[in-house]
Structures are given as structure tokens and as C-alpha cells.
Short mmCIF file of C-alpha atoms in Angstrom, two decimals:
data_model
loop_
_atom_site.label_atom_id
_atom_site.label_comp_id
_atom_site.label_asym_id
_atom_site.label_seq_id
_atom_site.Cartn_x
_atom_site.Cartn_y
_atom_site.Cartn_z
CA UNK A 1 11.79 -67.65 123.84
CA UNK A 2 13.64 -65.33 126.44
CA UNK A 3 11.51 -64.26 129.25
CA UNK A 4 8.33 -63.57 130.37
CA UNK A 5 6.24 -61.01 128.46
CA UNK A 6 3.90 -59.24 130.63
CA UNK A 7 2.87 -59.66 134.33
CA UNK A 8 1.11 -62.51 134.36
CA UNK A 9 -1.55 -61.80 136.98
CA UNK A 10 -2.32 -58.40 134.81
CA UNK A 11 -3.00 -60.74 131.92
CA UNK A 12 -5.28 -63.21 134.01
CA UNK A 13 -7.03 -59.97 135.42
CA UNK A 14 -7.51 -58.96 132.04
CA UNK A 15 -9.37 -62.46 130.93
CA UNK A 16 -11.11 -62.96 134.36
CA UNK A 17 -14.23 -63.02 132.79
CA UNK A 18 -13.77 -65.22 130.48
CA UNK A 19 -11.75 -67.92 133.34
CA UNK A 20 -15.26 -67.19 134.99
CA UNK A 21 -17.21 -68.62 132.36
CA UNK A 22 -14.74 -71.72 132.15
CA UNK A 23 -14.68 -72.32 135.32
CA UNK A 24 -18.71 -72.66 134.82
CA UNK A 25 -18.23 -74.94 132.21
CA UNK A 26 -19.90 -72.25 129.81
CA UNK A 27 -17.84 -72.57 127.08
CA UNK A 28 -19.40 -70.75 123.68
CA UNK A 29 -19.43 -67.77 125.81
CA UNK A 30 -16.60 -67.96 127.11
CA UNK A 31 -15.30 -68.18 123.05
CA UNK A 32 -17.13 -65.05 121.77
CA UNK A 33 -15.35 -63.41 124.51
CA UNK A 34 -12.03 -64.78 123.21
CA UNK A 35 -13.14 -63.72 119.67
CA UNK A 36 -14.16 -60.15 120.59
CA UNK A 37 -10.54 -59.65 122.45
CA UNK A 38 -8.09 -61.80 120.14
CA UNK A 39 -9.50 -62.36 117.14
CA UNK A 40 -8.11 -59.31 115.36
CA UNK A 41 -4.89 -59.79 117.42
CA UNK A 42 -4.14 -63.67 116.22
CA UNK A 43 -4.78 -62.32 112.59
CA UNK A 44 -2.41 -59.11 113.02
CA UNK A 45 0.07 -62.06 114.23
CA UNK A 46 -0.32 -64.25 111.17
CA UNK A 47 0.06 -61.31 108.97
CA UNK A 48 2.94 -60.16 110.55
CA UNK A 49 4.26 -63.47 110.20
CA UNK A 50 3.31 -64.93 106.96
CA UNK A 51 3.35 -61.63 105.02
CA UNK A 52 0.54 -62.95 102.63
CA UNK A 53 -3.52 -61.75 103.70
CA UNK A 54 -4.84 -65.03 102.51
CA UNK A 55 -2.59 -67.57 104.20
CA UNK A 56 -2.69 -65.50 107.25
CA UNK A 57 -6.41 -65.26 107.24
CA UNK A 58 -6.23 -69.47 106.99
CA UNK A 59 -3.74 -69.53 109.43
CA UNK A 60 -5.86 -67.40 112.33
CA UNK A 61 -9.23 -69.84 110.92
CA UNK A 62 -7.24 -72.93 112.22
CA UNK A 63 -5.41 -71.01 115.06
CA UNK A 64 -9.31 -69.91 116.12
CA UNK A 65 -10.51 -73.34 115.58
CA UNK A 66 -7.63 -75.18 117.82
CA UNK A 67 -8.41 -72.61 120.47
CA UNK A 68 -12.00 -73.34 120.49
CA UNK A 69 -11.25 -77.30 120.55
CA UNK A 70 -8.68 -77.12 123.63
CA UNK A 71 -10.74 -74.20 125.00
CA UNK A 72 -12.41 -76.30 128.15
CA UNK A 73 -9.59 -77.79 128.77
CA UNK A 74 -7.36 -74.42 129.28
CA UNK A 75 -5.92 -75.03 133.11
CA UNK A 76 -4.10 -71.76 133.59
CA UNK A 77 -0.98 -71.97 133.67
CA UNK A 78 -0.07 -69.76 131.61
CA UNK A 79 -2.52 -66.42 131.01
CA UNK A 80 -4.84 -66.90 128.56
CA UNK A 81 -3.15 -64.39 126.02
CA UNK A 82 0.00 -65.93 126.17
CA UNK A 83 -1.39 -69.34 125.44
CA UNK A 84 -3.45 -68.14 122.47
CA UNK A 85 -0.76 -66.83 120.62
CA UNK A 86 1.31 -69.54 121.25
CA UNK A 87 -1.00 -71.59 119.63
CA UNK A 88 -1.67 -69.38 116.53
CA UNK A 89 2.49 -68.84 116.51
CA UNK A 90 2.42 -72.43 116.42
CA UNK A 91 0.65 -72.22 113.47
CA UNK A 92 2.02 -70.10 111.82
CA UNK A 93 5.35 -72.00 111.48
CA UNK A 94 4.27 -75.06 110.59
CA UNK A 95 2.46 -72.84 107.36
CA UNK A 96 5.59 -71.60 107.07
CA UNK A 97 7.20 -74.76 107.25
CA UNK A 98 4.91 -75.89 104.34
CA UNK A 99 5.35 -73.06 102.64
CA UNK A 100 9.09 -73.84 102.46
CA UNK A 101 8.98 -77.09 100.08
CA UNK A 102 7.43 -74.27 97.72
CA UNK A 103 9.40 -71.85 96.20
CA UNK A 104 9.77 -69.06 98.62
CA UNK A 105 11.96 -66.05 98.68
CA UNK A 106 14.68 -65.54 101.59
CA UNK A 107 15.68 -62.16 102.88
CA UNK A 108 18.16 -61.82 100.72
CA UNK A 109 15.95 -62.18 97.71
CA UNK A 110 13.17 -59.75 99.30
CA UNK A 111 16.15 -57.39 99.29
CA UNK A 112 17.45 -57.76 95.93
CA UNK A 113 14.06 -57.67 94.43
CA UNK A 114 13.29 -54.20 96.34
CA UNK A 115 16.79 -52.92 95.59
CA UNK A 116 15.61 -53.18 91.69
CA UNK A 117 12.05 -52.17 92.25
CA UNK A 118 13.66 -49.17 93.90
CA UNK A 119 16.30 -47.58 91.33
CA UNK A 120 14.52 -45.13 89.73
CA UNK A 121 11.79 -43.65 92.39
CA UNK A 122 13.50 -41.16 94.43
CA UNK A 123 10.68 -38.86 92.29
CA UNK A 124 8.25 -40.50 92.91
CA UNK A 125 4.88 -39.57 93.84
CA UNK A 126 4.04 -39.69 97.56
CA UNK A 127 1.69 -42.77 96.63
CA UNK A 128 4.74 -45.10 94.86
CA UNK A 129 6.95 -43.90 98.06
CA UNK A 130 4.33 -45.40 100.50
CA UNK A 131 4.53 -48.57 98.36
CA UNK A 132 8.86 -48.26 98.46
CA UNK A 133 8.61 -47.87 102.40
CA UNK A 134 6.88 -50.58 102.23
CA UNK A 135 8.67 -52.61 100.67
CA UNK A 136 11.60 -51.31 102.45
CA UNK A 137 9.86 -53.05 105.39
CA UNK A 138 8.95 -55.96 104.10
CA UNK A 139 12.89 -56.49 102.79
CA UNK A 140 13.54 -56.22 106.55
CA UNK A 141 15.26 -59.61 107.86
CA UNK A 142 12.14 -61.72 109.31
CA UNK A 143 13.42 -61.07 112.94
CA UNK A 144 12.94 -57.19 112.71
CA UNK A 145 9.98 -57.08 110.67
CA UNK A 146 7.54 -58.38 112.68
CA UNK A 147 8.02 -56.67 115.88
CA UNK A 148 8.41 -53.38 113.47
CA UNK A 149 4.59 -54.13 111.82
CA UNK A 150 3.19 -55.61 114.83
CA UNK A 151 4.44 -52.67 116.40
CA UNK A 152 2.51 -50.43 114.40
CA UNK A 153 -0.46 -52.54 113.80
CA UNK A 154 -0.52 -52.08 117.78
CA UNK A 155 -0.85 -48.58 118.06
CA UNK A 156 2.83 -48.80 119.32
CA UNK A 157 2.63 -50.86 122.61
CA UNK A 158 5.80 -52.59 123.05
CA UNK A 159 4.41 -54.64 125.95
CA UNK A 160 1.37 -56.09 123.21
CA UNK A 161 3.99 -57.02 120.78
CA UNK A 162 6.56 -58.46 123.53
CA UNK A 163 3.07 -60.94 124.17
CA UNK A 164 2.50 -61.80 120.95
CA UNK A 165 5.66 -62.83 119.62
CA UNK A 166 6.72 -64.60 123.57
CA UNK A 167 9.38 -62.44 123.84
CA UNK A 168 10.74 -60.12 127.01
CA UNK A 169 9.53 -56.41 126.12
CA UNK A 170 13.42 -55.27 126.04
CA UNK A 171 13.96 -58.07 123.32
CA UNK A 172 11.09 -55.93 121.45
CA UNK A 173 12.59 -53.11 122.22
CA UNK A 174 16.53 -54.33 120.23
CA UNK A 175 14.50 -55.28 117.90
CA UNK A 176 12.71 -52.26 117.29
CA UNK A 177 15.95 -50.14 117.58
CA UNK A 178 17.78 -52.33 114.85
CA UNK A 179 14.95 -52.40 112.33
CA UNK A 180 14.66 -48.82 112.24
CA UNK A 181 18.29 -48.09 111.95
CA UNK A 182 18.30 -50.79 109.38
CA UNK A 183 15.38 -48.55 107.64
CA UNK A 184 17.35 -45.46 108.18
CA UNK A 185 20.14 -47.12 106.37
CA UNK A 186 18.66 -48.39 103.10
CA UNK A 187 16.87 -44.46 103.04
CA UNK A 188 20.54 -42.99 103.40
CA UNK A 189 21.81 -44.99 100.88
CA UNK A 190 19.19 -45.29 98.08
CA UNK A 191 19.79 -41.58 96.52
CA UNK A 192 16.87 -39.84 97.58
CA UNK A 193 18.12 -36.80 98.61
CA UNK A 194 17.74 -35.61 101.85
CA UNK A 195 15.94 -38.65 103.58
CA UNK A 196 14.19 -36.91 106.26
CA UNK A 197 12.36 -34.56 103.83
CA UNK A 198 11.42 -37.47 101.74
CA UNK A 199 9.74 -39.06 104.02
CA UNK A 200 8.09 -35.93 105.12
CA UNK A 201 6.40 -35.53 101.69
CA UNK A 202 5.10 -38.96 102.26
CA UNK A 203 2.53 -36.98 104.16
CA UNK B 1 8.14 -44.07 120.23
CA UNK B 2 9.07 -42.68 123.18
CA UNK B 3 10.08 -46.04 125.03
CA UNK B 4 12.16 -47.59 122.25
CA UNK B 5 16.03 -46.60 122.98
CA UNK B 6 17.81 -45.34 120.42
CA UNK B 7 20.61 -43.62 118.88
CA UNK B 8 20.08 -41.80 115.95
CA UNK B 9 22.52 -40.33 113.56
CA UNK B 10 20.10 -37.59 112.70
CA UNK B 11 16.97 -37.02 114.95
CA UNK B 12 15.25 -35.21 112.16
CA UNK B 13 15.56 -38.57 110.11
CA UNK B 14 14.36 -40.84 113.01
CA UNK B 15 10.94 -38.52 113.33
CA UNK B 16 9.82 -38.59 110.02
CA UNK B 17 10.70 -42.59 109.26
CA UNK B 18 8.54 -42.82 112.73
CA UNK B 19 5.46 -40.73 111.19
CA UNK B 20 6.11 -42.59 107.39
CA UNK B 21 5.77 -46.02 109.35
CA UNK B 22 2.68 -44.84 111.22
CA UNK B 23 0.60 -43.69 107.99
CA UNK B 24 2.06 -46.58 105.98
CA UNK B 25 1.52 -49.24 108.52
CA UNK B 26 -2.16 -50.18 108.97
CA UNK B 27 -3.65 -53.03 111.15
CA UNK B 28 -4.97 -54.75 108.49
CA UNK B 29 -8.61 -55.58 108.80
CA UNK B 30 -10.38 -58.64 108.90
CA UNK B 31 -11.52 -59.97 105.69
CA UNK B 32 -14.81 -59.80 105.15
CA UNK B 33 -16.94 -62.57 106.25
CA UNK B 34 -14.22 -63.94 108.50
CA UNK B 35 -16.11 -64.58 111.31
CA UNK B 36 -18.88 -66.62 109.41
CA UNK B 37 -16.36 -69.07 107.89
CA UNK B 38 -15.12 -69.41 111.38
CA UNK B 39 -18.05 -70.46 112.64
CA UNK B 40 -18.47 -72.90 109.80
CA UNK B 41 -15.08 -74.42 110.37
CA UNK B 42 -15.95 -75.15 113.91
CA UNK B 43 -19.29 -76.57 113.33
CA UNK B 44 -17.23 -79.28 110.70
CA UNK B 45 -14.29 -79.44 112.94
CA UNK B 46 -14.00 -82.71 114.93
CA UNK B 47 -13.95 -82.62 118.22
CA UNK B 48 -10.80 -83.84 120.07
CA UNK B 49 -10.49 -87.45 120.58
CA UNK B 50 -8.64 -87.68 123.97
CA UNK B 51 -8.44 -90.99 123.39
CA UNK B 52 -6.28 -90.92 120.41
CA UNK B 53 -4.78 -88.22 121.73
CA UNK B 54 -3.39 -90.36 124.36
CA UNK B 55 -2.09 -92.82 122.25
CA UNK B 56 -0.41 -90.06 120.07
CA UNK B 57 1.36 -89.10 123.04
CA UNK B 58 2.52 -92.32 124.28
CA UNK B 59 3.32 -93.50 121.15
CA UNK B 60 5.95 -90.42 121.00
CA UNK B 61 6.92 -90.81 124.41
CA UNK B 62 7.86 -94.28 123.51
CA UNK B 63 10.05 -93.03 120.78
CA UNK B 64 11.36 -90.54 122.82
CA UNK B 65 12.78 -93.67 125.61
CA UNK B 66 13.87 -95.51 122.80
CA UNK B 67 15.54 -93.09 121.18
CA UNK B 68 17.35 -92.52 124.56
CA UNK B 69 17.95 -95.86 125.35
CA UNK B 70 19.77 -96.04 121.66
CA UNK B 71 21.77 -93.17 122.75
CA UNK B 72 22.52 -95.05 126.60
CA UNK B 73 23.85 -98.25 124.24
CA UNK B 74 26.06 -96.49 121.91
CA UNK B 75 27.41 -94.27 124.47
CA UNK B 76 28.20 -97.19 126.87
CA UNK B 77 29.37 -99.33 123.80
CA UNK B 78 32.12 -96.32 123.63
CA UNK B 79 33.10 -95.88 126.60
CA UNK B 80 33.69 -99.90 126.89
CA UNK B 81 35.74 -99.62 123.52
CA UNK B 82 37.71 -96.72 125.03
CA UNK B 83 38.23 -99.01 128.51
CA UNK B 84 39.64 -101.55 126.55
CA UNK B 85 41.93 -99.40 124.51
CA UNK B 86 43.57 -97.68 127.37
CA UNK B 87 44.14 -101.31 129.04
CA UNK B 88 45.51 -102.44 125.96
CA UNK B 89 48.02 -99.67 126.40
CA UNK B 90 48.69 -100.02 129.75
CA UNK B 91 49.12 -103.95 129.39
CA UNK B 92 51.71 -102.92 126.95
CA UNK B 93 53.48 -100.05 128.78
CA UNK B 94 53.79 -102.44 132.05
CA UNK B 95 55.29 -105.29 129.75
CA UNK B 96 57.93 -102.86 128.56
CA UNK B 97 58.37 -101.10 132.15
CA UNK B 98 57.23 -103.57 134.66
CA UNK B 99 61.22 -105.53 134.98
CA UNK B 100 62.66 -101.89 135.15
CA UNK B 101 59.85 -100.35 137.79
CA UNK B 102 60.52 -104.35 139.91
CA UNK B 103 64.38 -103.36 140.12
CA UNK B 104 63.92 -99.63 140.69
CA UNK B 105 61.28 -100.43 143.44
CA UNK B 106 63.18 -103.74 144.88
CA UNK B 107 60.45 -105.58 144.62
CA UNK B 108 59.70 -108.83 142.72
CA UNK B 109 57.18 -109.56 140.42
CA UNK B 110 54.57 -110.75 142.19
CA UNK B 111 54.89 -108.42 144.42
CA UNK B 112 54.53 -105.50 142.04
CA UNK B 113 51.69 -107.55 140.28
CA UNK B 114 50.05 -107.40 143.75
CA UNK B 115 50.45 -103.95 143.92
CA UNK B 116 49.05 -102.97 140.56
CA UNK B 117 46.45 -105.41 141.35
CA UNK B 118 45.23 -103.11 144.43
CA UNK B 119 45.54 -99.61 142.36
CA UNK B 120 43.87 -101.15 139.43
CA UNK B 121 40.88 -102.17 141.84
CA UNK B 122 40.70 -99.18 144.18
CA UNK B 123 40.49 -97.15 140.88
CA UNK B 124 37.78 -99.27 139.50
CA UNK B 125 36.04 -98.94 142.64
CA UNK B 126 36.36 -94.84 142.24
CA UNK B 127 35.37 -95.50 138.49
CA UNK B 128 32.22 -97.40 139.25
CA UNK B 129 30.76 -95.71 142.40
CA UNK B 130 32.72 -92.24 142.27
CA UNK B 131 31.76 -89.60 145.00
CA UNK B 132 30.23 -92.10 147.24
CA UNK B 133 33.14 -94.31 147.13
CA UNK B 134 35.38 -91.45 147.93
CA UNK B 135 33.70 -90.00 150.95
CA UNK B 136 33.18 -92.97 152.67
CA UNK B 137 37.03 -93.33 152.35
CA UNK B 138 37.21 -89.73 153.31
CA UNK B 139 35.44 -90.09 156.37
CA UNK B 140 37.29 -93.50 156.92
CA UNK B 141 40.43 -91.70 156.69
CA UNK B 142 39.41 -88.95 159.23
#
């Protein structure tokens, strides 16, 4: 990964409390902190990364339950943030690494498959164009598509999704920049008229 | 999306995508009842064995060396095969030059053997203990 992702000593001010209650060898409380603050964060991740609700929701179970193991014996050096979503990244690729001796679709099938779904629905009602957009998104190359969702699922903090994926925020921030030109691309180009007021009857 | 650089062919374009993505994309909730399985999964999760932990990671660490140490063997096998090639050539290239270098130089045989004797060890030496060798003839020279 390129860089560090936020200031580290904001992160450990953030998570102070629970360092306190590991330091005190308090553990369990120390945890429900952890779930209150991350839990909804490590699943965002795994959906962002593994696309599919179910295997993410596995995926942030066994991310949750490797934090709690290692939990006491957490020694700081990184911030606690960063070192929980390394874990549940870590996670997530070896599920995607399983996932690969199934039959799985590349980008380039995602693509393909939305380029047929896609054909016929520049009339379509504002519900089915949610769905396209969607799936617009989801035929994004893996590299753009989850800063782009984890972006959004963020309420748009580039900093939060620069910590979750390990990256530097202006990595995000490429990243960001390519999938929605990428976006604006595929729009241009699938026939729908004018784009912009396409997307505004979305509304 | 303020602090997101960009570029766009047609502003009007960028704004609405940006609103589309923001009523399309949705954190997506927990699933229901998430946070009792959790609990259930750590209750019949084992607890680390730092013991076997340990051994896990010595066992790869010993890979690891040995894997190296394959790597040190081959490498050195290599460079011995290439050592031997180039004095194979050389050997040959003095056999063919070595009377016509003797009468150029004036010198007779043993005396050029003598010679090549000293460059072929003073470049060994180099070979085998490079910089040190060379500045402790450096600061011999000065």
C-alpha cells in the first residue's frame, strides 16, 4: 500500500478510550467499544469488496472474531483503525481467493453482462435506471469501485475511505476521479440521450 | 465532492452522476441479527494457542532460511560455473597469445607466467575482499 492514511496520533486520539481499557486489561469492554465504532465500517469494507451481502456479512463475522482473539494483545503500533481493517482486508482476500477456484466473473465479464442488460433501457423508469447505475458501478474495474461505494457508503469522506482501503487519501482521490469519468463514459456512450438529464430524472 | 479533482467534459453531467450516486448508493445495513451470531461465534471460537502459534511461525521462518540458503547455493554454484568458464577462455586466449605477447614484451616465459601470476592474484584478492582490499591499497599508495 502507498502511504500513510490519516494522522496517526488523530486516529489513536480517536480510540483513546478504548487503549484505556486495554491498557487495564479490560478487554470485553474494550470490544463493545470496537463494535459500536467499526462494526458497521468492517462490513461496509467487505461489501465493498466482495460485492455479495452474505459473504461479506461472513467475512466481517470472522474479521470481528480475529479482532476480538488478538484484541489484548494489540501493542500500538499502528492506530487501532488502521489495524482493524487490515485485518478484515485480510480477510477479505483470502474469501476472495477462495472464491476464485469457483466460477467467478472478471471485469470484463461484469461489463459485458451489463452492456446486454443495458440495450434497451434508455426509457426506462427511474426505478430500472437506479438498478442500470448500478450496475454501471458494479461493472467498474475492482480498483475504482470500491473507493467509488465506500465513498458513498461514507457520507463522502475521502480521508475514511483512504483508512479503510490503506491507501494515501490522494490515491483515493485518482481513484475517485477515474471511476467517475469512467461512469461518465459508459452514460455518454450508451444512447440515452442527453446524460445529464437522465440522471436527473433518476430523482 | 468538493475535494475530489477533476476535469469534467460537461459540469452539468458531473453534478447529476454525483447526486444519482448519492441516492443510489446506500451504506448497506447490518443484517439483522448480526451482532447475536457474533457473539455466538466468539463464545465457540478457540482461543489463540500462542504456543502453536509459535511453532507456526518458526516453522515458516525455517522455510523462509532454507529457501534462502537454496537460493545462496544455486547462486554461488553459478557464479563458480561462470569462474570457470571465463578461465577456460582465458587459458585458451593466453595459449594462442602468450609466445606473441613474450616477444612483443621481451620477456620470456616464465617471466610473463610470473607476471600473469601477480595480476591473476591481485585481482582475486579485489574479487574476494573488494572495497576493503582496495582502500587499504589506496591508503598504502598515498
Amino acid at each position: 500500500m502507498d502511504g500513510s492514511v490519516q494522522p496517526v496520533s488523530a486516529a489513536r486520539e480517536r480510540d483513546r478510550d478504548i487503549l484505556g481499557l486495554l491498557a487495564e486489561g479490560r478487554q470485553e469492554p474494550a470490544f463493545a467499544l470496537v463494535l459500536d465504532r467499526y462494526e458497521r465500517k468492517v462490513y461496509r469494507l467487505c461489501v465493498a469488496m466482495l460485492r455479495d451481502p452474505d459473504q461479506a456479512a461472513d467475512a466481517a463475522q470472522d474479521s470481528l472474531v480475529r479482532i476480538w482473539q488478538a484484541l489484548g494483545r494489540f501493542d500500538e503500533r499502528a492506530a487501532l483503525s488502521t489495524w482493524i481493517y487490515t485485518i478484515t482486508r485480510n480477510r477479505c482476500l483470502s474469501a476472495i481467493e477462495r472464491r476464485r477456484d469457483h466460477a467467478s466473473l472478471s471485469d470484463e465479464a461484469v461489463a459485458d453482462e451489463v452492456e446486454a442488460r443495458t440495450a434497451d433501457r434508455a426509457g426506462a423508469e427511474p426505478d430500472d435506471r437506479g438498478a442500470l447505475l448500478r450496475d454501471y458501478v458494479a461493472a467498474l474495474p475492482e480498483r475504482y469501485r470500491r473507493p467509488l461505494l465506500l465513498y458513498y457508503f461514507e457520507g463522502c469522506a475521502v480521508d475514511e475511505v483512504a483508512s479503510l482501503l490503506g491507501v494515501a487519501e490522494n490515491t483515493v482521490k485518482t481513484w475517485l476521479h477515474r471511476a467517475r469519468a469512467m461512469l461518465q463514459e459508459r452514460l455518454v456512450g450508451a444512447g440515452l440521450g442527453d446524460p445529464a438529464l437522465w440522471l436527473e430524472e433518476l430523482a | 465532492m468538493n475535494d475530489i479533482p477533476r476535469q469534467p467534459r460537461d459540469q452539468a453531467l458531473d453534478a447529476a452522476l454525483d447526486s444519482a450516486l448519492r441516492r443510489e448508493l446506500h451504506a448497506p445495513e447490518l443484517p439483522a441479527g448480526f451482532r447475536e451470531r457474533l457473539r455466538a461465534a466468539i463464545v465457540r471460537a478457540p482461543q489463540l494457542d500462542h504456543a502453536r502459534l509459535r511453532r507456526e511461525l518458526e516453522r515458516e521462518q525455517r522455510e523462509a532460511m532454507a529457501a534462502l540458503r537454496e537460493g545462496y547455493v544455486r547462486m554461488s554454484r553459478e557464479v563458480f560455473a561462470a569462474l570457470v568458464c571465463v578461465a577456460v577462455v582465458f587459458g585458451a586466449a593466453a595459449a594462442t597469445w602468450l609466445p606473441e605477447l613474450a616477444k612483443r614484451l621481451d620477456l620470456d616465459m616464465g617471466q610473463l607466467v610470473a607476471l600473469a601470476c601477480v595480476v591473476g592474484a591481485v585481482a582475486y584478492a579485489v574479487w574476494v575482499a573488494r572495497r576493503p582490499l582496495v582502500g587499504r591499497i589506496m591508503r598504502w599508495i598515498a
